[in-house]
GROMACS .gro file of C-alpha atoms in nm:
model
  300
    1MET     CA    1  -0.006   0.002   0.003
    2ASN     CA    2   0.284   0.242   0.086
    3ILE     CA    3   0.447   0.163  -0.247
    4LYS     CA    4   0.114   0.243  -0.427
    5ILE     CA    5   0.082   0.581  -0.240
    6PHE     CA    6   0.445   0.653  -0.325
    7LEU     CA    7   0.398   0.587  -0.693
    8VAL     CA    8   0.071   0.784  -0.710
    9SER     CA    9   0.239   1.088  -0.539
   10LEU     CA   10   0.546   1.060  -0.769
   11ILE     CA   11   0.324   1.057  -1.085
   12TRP     CA   12   0.143   1.362  -0.949
   13LEU     CA   13   0.457   1.541  -0.874
   14ILE     CA   14   0.607   1.476  -1.216
   15ALA     CA   15   0.275   1.590  -1.387
   16CYS     CA   16   0.297   1.922  -1.190
   17ILE     CA   17   0.652   1.985  -1.290
   18ASN     CA   18   0.580   1.908  -1.653
   19ALA     CA   19   0.283   2.147  -1.646
   20GLN     CA   20   0.498   2.424  -1.510
   21ALA     CA   21   0.772   2.349  -1.767
   22GLN     CA   22   0.533   2.371  -2.078
   23PRO     CA   23   0.565   2.715  -2.224
   24SER     CA   24   0.261   2.647  -2.442
   25LYS     CA   25   0.046   2.661  -2.131
   26ASP     CA   26   0.142   3.033  -2.091
   27LEU     CA   27  -0.056   3.302  -2.263
   28ALA     CA   28   0.126   3.477  -2.539
   29ILE     CA   29   0.047   3.853  -2.540
   30ALA     CA   30   0.140   4.072  -2.847
   31GLN     CA   31   0.102   4.407  -2.665
   32PRO     CA   32   0.061   4.385  -2.290
   33GLN     CA   33  -0.075   4.700  -2.119
   34TRP     CA   34   0.118   4.856  -1.824
   35GLU     CA   35  -0.046   4.906  -1.497
   36LYS     CA   36   0.279   5.050  -1.356
   37ALA     CA   37   0.513   5.159  -1.639
   38PRO     CA   38   0.882   5.103  -1.582
   39VAL     CA   39   1.110   5.404  -1.521
   40LEU     CA   40   1.430   5.350  -1.722
   41GLN     CA   41   1.719   5.542  -1.591
   42TYR     CA   42   2.052   5.559  -1.780
   43THR     CA   43   2.303   5.814  -1.877
   44ASN     CA   44   2.466   5.907  -2.213
   45VAL     CA   45   2.788   5.756  -2.077
   46GLU     CA   46   2.611   5.424  -2.018
   47LEU     CA   47   2.475   5.445  -2.376
   48ALA     CA   48   2.841   5.502  -2.494
   49HIS     CA   49   2.700   5.820  -2.653
   50GLN     CA   50   2.478   5.649  -2.905
   51ASP     CA   51   2.108   5.531  -2.915
   52ARG     CA   52   2.063   5.163  -2.816
   53ASN     CA   53   1.796   4.903  -2.876
   54LEU     CA   54   1.727   4.571  -2.712
   55SER     CA   55   1.446   4.328  -2.680
   56LEU     CA   56   1.339   4.121  -2.381
   57LYS     CA   57   1.124   3.819  -2.326
   58ILE     CA   58   0.920   3.894  -2.014
   59ILE     CA   59   0.717   3.629  -1.818
   60GLY     CA   60   0.447   3.736  -1.576
   61ASN     CA   61   0.197   3.575  -1.339
   62SER     CA   62  -0.177   3.604  -1.342
   63ALA     CA   63  -0.172   3.925  -1.124
   64GLY     CA   64   0.042   4.113  -1.377
   65ASP     CA   65   0.379   4.082  -1.180
   66ILE     CA   66   0.691   4.014  -1.387
   67LEU     CA   67   0.852   3.698  -1.280
   68LYS     CA   68   1.142   3.681  -1.513
   69THR     CA   69   1.320   3.865  -1.802
   70GLU     CA   70   1.545   3.720  -2.072
   71VAL     CA   71   1.749   3.922  -2.324
   72LEU     CA   72   1.650   3.822  -2.676
   73ASN     CA   73   1.861   4.099  -2.856
   74SER     CA   74   2.127   4.277  -2.657
   75SER     CA   75   2.197   4.658  -2.660
   76GLY     CA   76   2.565   4.565  -2.710
   77ILE     CA   77   2.651   4.647  -2.354
   78ILE     CA   78   2.590   4.375  -2.094
   79GLU     CA   79   2.580   4.609  -1.796
   80LEU     CA   80   2.317   4.825  -1.973
   81ASP     CA   81   2.098   4.512  -2.057
   82GLN     CA   82   2.117   4.411  -1.686
   83LYS     CA   83   2.012   4.761  -1.567
   84VAL     CA   84   1.720   4.773  -1.809
   85GLN     CA   85   1.614   4.420  -1.675
   86HIS     CA   86   1.631   4.552  -1.318
   87ASP     CA   87   1.407   4.851  -1.399
   88ILE     CA   88   1.161   4.635  -1.602
   89MET     CA   89   1.129   4.396  -1.310
   90GLN     CA   90   0.988   4.684  -1.091
   91ALA     CA   91   0.694   4.740  -1.333
   92ARG     CA   92   0.357   4.566  -1.350
   93PHE     CA   93   0.118   4.476  -1.630
   94LYS     CA   94  -0.251   4.462  -1.614
   95PRO     CA   95  -0.365   4.115  -1.481
   96GLN     CA   96  -0.421   3.859  -1.755
   97GLY     CA   97  -0.587   3.588  -1.542
   98GLN     CA   98  -0.305   3.336  -1.599
   99ARG     CA   99   0.071   3.308  -1.657
  100TRP     CA  100   0.174   3.490  -1.967
  101TYR     CA  101   0.477   3.585  -2.172
  102ALA     CA  102   0.559   3.866  -2.425
  103THR     CA  103   0.828   4.014  -2.623
  104LEU     CA  104   0.930   4.365  -2.529
  105PRO     CA  105   1.126   4.596  -2.752
  106VAL     CA  106   1.317   4.873  -2.565
  107ALA     CA  107   1.453   5.187  -2.731
  108LEU     CA  108   1.709   5.379  -2.529
  109LYS     CA  109   1.761   5.727  -2.671
  110LEU     CA  110   2.034   5.976  -2.575
  111ASN     CA  111   1.940   6.231  -2.318
  112GLN     CA  112   2.015   6.536  -2.522
  113ALA     CA  113   2.057   6.876  -2.362
  114PRO     CA  114   1.950   7.175  -2.569
  115LEU     CA  115   2.240   7.292  -2.786
  116ASP     CA  116   2.391   7.627  -2.682
  117ALA     CA  117   2.680   7.847  -2.811
  118ASN     CA  118   2.942   7.634  -2.642
  119SER     CA  119   2.805   7.325  -2.855
  120TRP     CA  120   2.949   7.467  -3.180
  121LEU     CA  121   3.285   7.563  -3.316
  122ILE     CA  122   3.109   7.705  -3.614
  123GLN     CA  123   2.744   7.774  -3.580
  124PRO     CA  124   2.510   7.718  -3.875
  125ASN     CA  125   2.423   8.049  -4.065
  126LEU     CA  126   2.054   7.996  -4.168
  127SER     CA  127   1.938   8.231  -4.437
  128TYR     CA  128   1.602   8.225  -4.619
  129HIS     CA  129   1.342   8.463  -4.749
  130HIS     CA  130   1.002   8.465  -4.590
  131THR     CA  131   0.844   8.393  -4.928
  132GLU     CA  132   1.006   8.047  -4.918
  133LEU     CA  133   0.793   7.954  -4.626
  134GLN     CA  134   0.475   7.990  -4.844
  135GLY     CA  135   0.270   8.171  -4.587
  136GLN     CA  136   0.331   7.968  -4.271
  137ASN     CA  137   0.596   7.892  -4.013
  138ARG     CA  138   0.791   7.578  -4.087
  139ARG     CA  139   0.964   7.324  -3.873
  140LEU     CA  140   1.258   7.098  -3.960
  141ASN     CA  141   1.417   6.830  -3.742
  142LEU     CA  142   1.740   6.696  -3.850
  143ARG     CA  143   1.959   6.413  -3.721
  144LEU     CA  144   2.332   6.492  -3.753
  145SER     CA  145   2.635   6.269  -3.730
  146ARG     CA  146   2.977   6.415  -3.663
  147ASP     CA  147   3.327   6.291  -3.695
  148HIS     CA  148   3.593   6.315  -3.418
  149GLN     CA  149   3.688   6.666  -3.520
  150GLY     CA  150   3.328   6.800  -3.511
  151PHE     CA  151   3.271   6.808  -3.888
  152ILE     CA  152   2.929   6.699  -3.997
  153GLN     CA  153   2.941   6.373  -4.189
  154ARG     CA  154   2.575   6.289  -4.244
  155ILE     CA  155   2.239   6.457  -4.223
  156GLU     CA  156   1.910   6.293  -4.212
  157ILE     CA  157   1.557   6.449  -4.208
  158LEU     CA  158   1.354   6.339  -3.914
  159ASP     CA  159   1.069   6.589  -3.983
  160SER     CA  160   1.043   6.774  -4.297
  161THR     CA  161   0.909   7.134  -4.353
  162GLY     CA  162   0.695   6.987  -4.618
  163LEU     CA  163   0.881   7.186  -4.886
  164LYS     CA  164   1.167   6.981  -5.049
  165ASN     CA  165   1.359   7.275  -5.182
  166LEU     CA  166   1.350   7.445  -4.844
  167ASP     CA  167   1.469   7.132  -4.664
  168GLU     CA  168   1.767   7.107  -4.911
  169LYS     CA  169   1.853   7.459  -4.868
  170ILE     CA  170   1.877   7.456  -4.484
  171MET     CA  171   2.053   7.117  -4.487
  172ALA     CA  172   2.320   7.271  -4.716
  173GLN     CA  173   2.365   7.554  -4.477
  174VAL     CA  174   2.379   7.323  -4.160
  175GLN     CA  175   2.644   7.113  -4.345
  176ASN     CA  176   2.891   7.398  -4.318
  177ALA     CA  177   2.859   7.416  -3.925
  178ARG     CA  178   3.100   7.233  -3.694
  179PHE     CA  179   3.032   7.100  -3.346
  180ASN     CA  180   3.264   7.096  -3.037
  181PRO     CA  181   3.334   6.726  -3.025
  182LYS     CA  182   3.420   6.754  -2.641
  183LEU     CA  183   3.061   6.883  -2.560
  184THR     CA  184   2.844   6.701  -2.802
  185PRO     CA  185   2.747   6.340  -2.874
  186GLN     CA  186   2.833   6.180  -3.204
  187HIS     CA  187   2.470   6.172  -3.312
  188ILE     CA  188   2.257   6.483  -3.257
  189SER     CA  189   1.913   6.587  -3.322
  190LEU     CA  190   1.873   6.947  -3.436
  191PRO     CA  191   1.517   7.098  -3.444
  192ILE     CA  192   1.487   7.412  -3.643
  193VAL     CA  193   1.196   7.665  -3.640
  194LEU     CA  194   1.169   7.877  -3.957
  195THR     CA  195   0.921   8.177  -3.880
  196SER     CA  196   0.813   8.483  -4.075
  197PRO     CA  197   0.773   8.767  -4.024
  198ILE     CA  198   0.977   8.812  -3.710
  199TYR     CA  199   1.033   9.143  -3.538
  200THR     CA  200   1.271   9.198  -3.247
  201GLN     CA  201   1.204   9.478  -2.992
  202GLN     CA  202   1.544   9.621  -2.897
  203SER     CA  203   1.645   9.968  -2.772
  204GLN     CA  204   1.295  10.100  -2.814
  205HIS     CA  205   1.267  10.039  -3.185
  206ILE     CA  206   1.153   9.763  -3.413
  207GLN     CA  207   1.436   9.574  -3.576
  208LEU     CA  208   1.364   9.354  -3.885
  209HIS     CA  209   1.543   9.020  -3.922
  210ASP     CA  210   1.724   8.941  -4.246
  211ASP     CA  211   1.437   8.724  -4.366
  212LEU     CA  212   1.205   9.013  -4.403
  213ASP     CA  213   1.286   9.299  -4.635
  214PRO     CA  214   1.193   9.653  -4.518
  215GLU     CA  215   0.969   9.696  -4.827
  216ASP     CA  216   0.784   9.379  -4.730
  217ALA     CA  217   0.734   9.515  -4.359
  218ALA     CA  218   0.588   9.853  -4.501
  219LYS     CA  219   0.339   9.648  -4.704
  220ILE     CA  220   0.240   9.440  -4.387
  221TRP     CA  221   0.205   9.694  -4.099
  222GLN     CA  222  -0.009  10.007  -4.115
  223TYR     CA  223   0.070  10.064  -3.749
  224PHE     CA  224   0.288   9.882  -3.493
  225PRO     CA  225   0.333  10.021  -3.144
  226LYS     CA  226   0.659  10.103  -2.994
  227LEU     CA  227   0.675   9.897  -2.675
  228GLN     CA  228   0.727  10.093  -2.366
  229TYR     CA  229   0.887   9.928  -2.052
  230THR     CA  230   1.138  10.010  -1.791
  231ALA     CA  231   1.441   9.839  -1.636
  232ALA     CA  232   1.222   9.797  -1.327
  233ASP     CA  233   0.960   9.623  -1.529
  234LEU     CA  234   1.234   9.366  -1.646
  235ASN     CA  235   1.344   9.308  -1.296
  236GLY     CA  236   1.702   9.343  -1.373
  237GLN     CA  237   1.742   9.114  -1.678
  238THR     CA  238   1.655   9.094  -2.050
  239ARG     CA  239   1.327   8.923  -2.107
  240TYR     CA  240   1.153   8.744  -2.398
  241ILE     CA  241   0.790   8.730  -2.501
  242SER     CA  242   0.617   8.589  -2.810
  243PHE     CA  243   0.256   8.646  -2.941
  244SER     CA  244   0.024   8.467  -3.175
  245LEU     CA  245  -0.175   8.745  -3.353
  246ASN     CA  246  -0.478   8.697  -3.574
  247PHE     CA  247  -0.601   8.987  -3.798
  248ASN     CA  248  -0.914   9.016  -4.006
  249THR     CA  249  -0.926   9.123  -4.364
  250GLN     CA  250  -0.956   9.479  -4.265
  251GLY     CA  251  -0.624   9.455  -4.079
  252LYS     CA  252  -0.771   9.477  -3.730
  253LEU     CA  253  -0.637   9.273  -3.451
  254VAL     CA  254  -0.920   9.030  -3.351
  255GLN     CA  255  -0.727   8.776  -3.131
  256SER     CA  256  -0.398   8.770  -2.947
  257GLN     CA  257  -0.233   8.512  -2.733
  258ILE     CA  258   0.098   8.506  -2.537
  259THR     CA  259   0.292   8.195  -2.645
  260GLN     CA  260   0.593   8.265  -2.444
  261SER     CA  261   0.579   8.451  -2.118
  262THR     CA  262   0.839   8.698  -1.979
  263GLY     CA  263   0.806   8.524  -1.647
  264ILE     CA  264   0.663   8.836  -1.499
  265LYS     CA  265   0.277   8.853  -1.513
  266ALA     CA  266   0.257   9.227  -1.474
  267LEU     CA  267   0.504   9.274  -1.754
  268ASP     CA  268   0.319   9.024  -1.972
  269HIS     CA  269  -0.004   9.222  -1.916
  270LYS     CA  270   0.170   9.564  -1.995
  271ILE     CA  271   0.313   9.441  -2.327
  272TYR     CA  272  -0.016   9.260  -2.419
  273GLN     CA  273  -0.203   9.587  -2.376
  274GLN     CA  274   0.027   9.771  -2.603
  275ILE     CA  275   0.011   9.504  -2.875
  276GLN     CA  276  -0.364   9.556  -2.899
  277THR     CA  277  -0.327   9.862  -3.104
  278SER     CA  278  -0.146   9.680  -3.396
  279LEU     CA  279  -0.298   9.728  -3.730
  280LEU     CA  280  -0.210   9.559  -4.070
  281TYR     CA  281  -0.302   9.693  -4.414
  282ARG     CA  282  -0.615   9.527  -4.557
  283HIS     CA  283  -0.565   9.178  -4.711
  284HIS     CA  284  -0.771   8.948  -4.916
  285ALA     CA  285  -0.757   8.691  -4.641
  286PRO     CA  286  -0.724   8.697  -4.249
  287ALA     CA  287  -0.369   8.687  -4.133
  288ARG     CA  288  -0.201   8.499  -3.856
  289LEU     CA  289   0.138   8.610  -3.735
  290ASN     CA  290   0.380   8.476  -3.473
  291VAL     CA  291   0.571   8.765  -3.331
  292PRO     CA  292   0.848   8.727  -3.068
  293PHE     CA  293   1.026   9.020  -2.895
  294VAL     CA  294   1.339   9.058  -2.698
  295LEU     CA  295   1.287   9.315  -2.420
  296GLU     CA  296   1.630   9.436  -2.376
  297LEU     CA  297   1.773   9.565  -2.046
  298LEU     CA  298   1.928   9.889  -2.153
  299PRO     CA  299   2.246  10.034  -1.994
  300GLN     CA  300   2.163  10.302  -1.725
   0.00000   0.00000   0.00000
């Protein structure tokens, strides 16, 4: 009798082990949903200054907890793979009602700080006429690859302006720039905003940028206010403010919105009130302008 009980118990134990070892019993999930998304923390040094990709097989229980992770495709850096696995293990998926597994691709992008003057040895000199924008602001996002001396070797378009000739013109101008190799990664995203018309308020007068001819400005503005402010208004430093202005066909300002604040509510309100007297010449269609200003702190 004891032998029979032992054999029955052994058969039952083997059956349980086999059931747990069968991956076919687990539910395959194509796109599991996060209940608690992972927080991936890494530095550009850990990425070796380039974007990395890896994929993991993750196995979870019926409650959504992650039981195990396996690297299917490595990032190329073992320590980075292990760090990502650790961060993924802290996450949770929505419960599936049974054990499950899924393939999880992970894209690790460079943490890129905004480029400043120190990032360049030769800054790009962008030159274009406002007519090339065909009546609207344009955005261009480029991916640049530099060599060890900072010269640009390759340019790719991530987001186009929508105008092929304009894309090519700006890319040709960017090609002549040069990065500081000590302060920039090898691969760099460069977002560019092309706006028109643009005016800058400096030294109590309106200064036109190179992309807008004085003759063109005279055809656009019937009246533009001279902005009045004091050093006290600026609270001791140069300030920046931008507006989105909508005009009707009569040239009257019908809607205005601050798109970038000076950081001082009272100053925003003061400049906003002065802008309300702006007047365009009549046009066959309503006009929308994005107008940024530099409110310069003048020497005493």
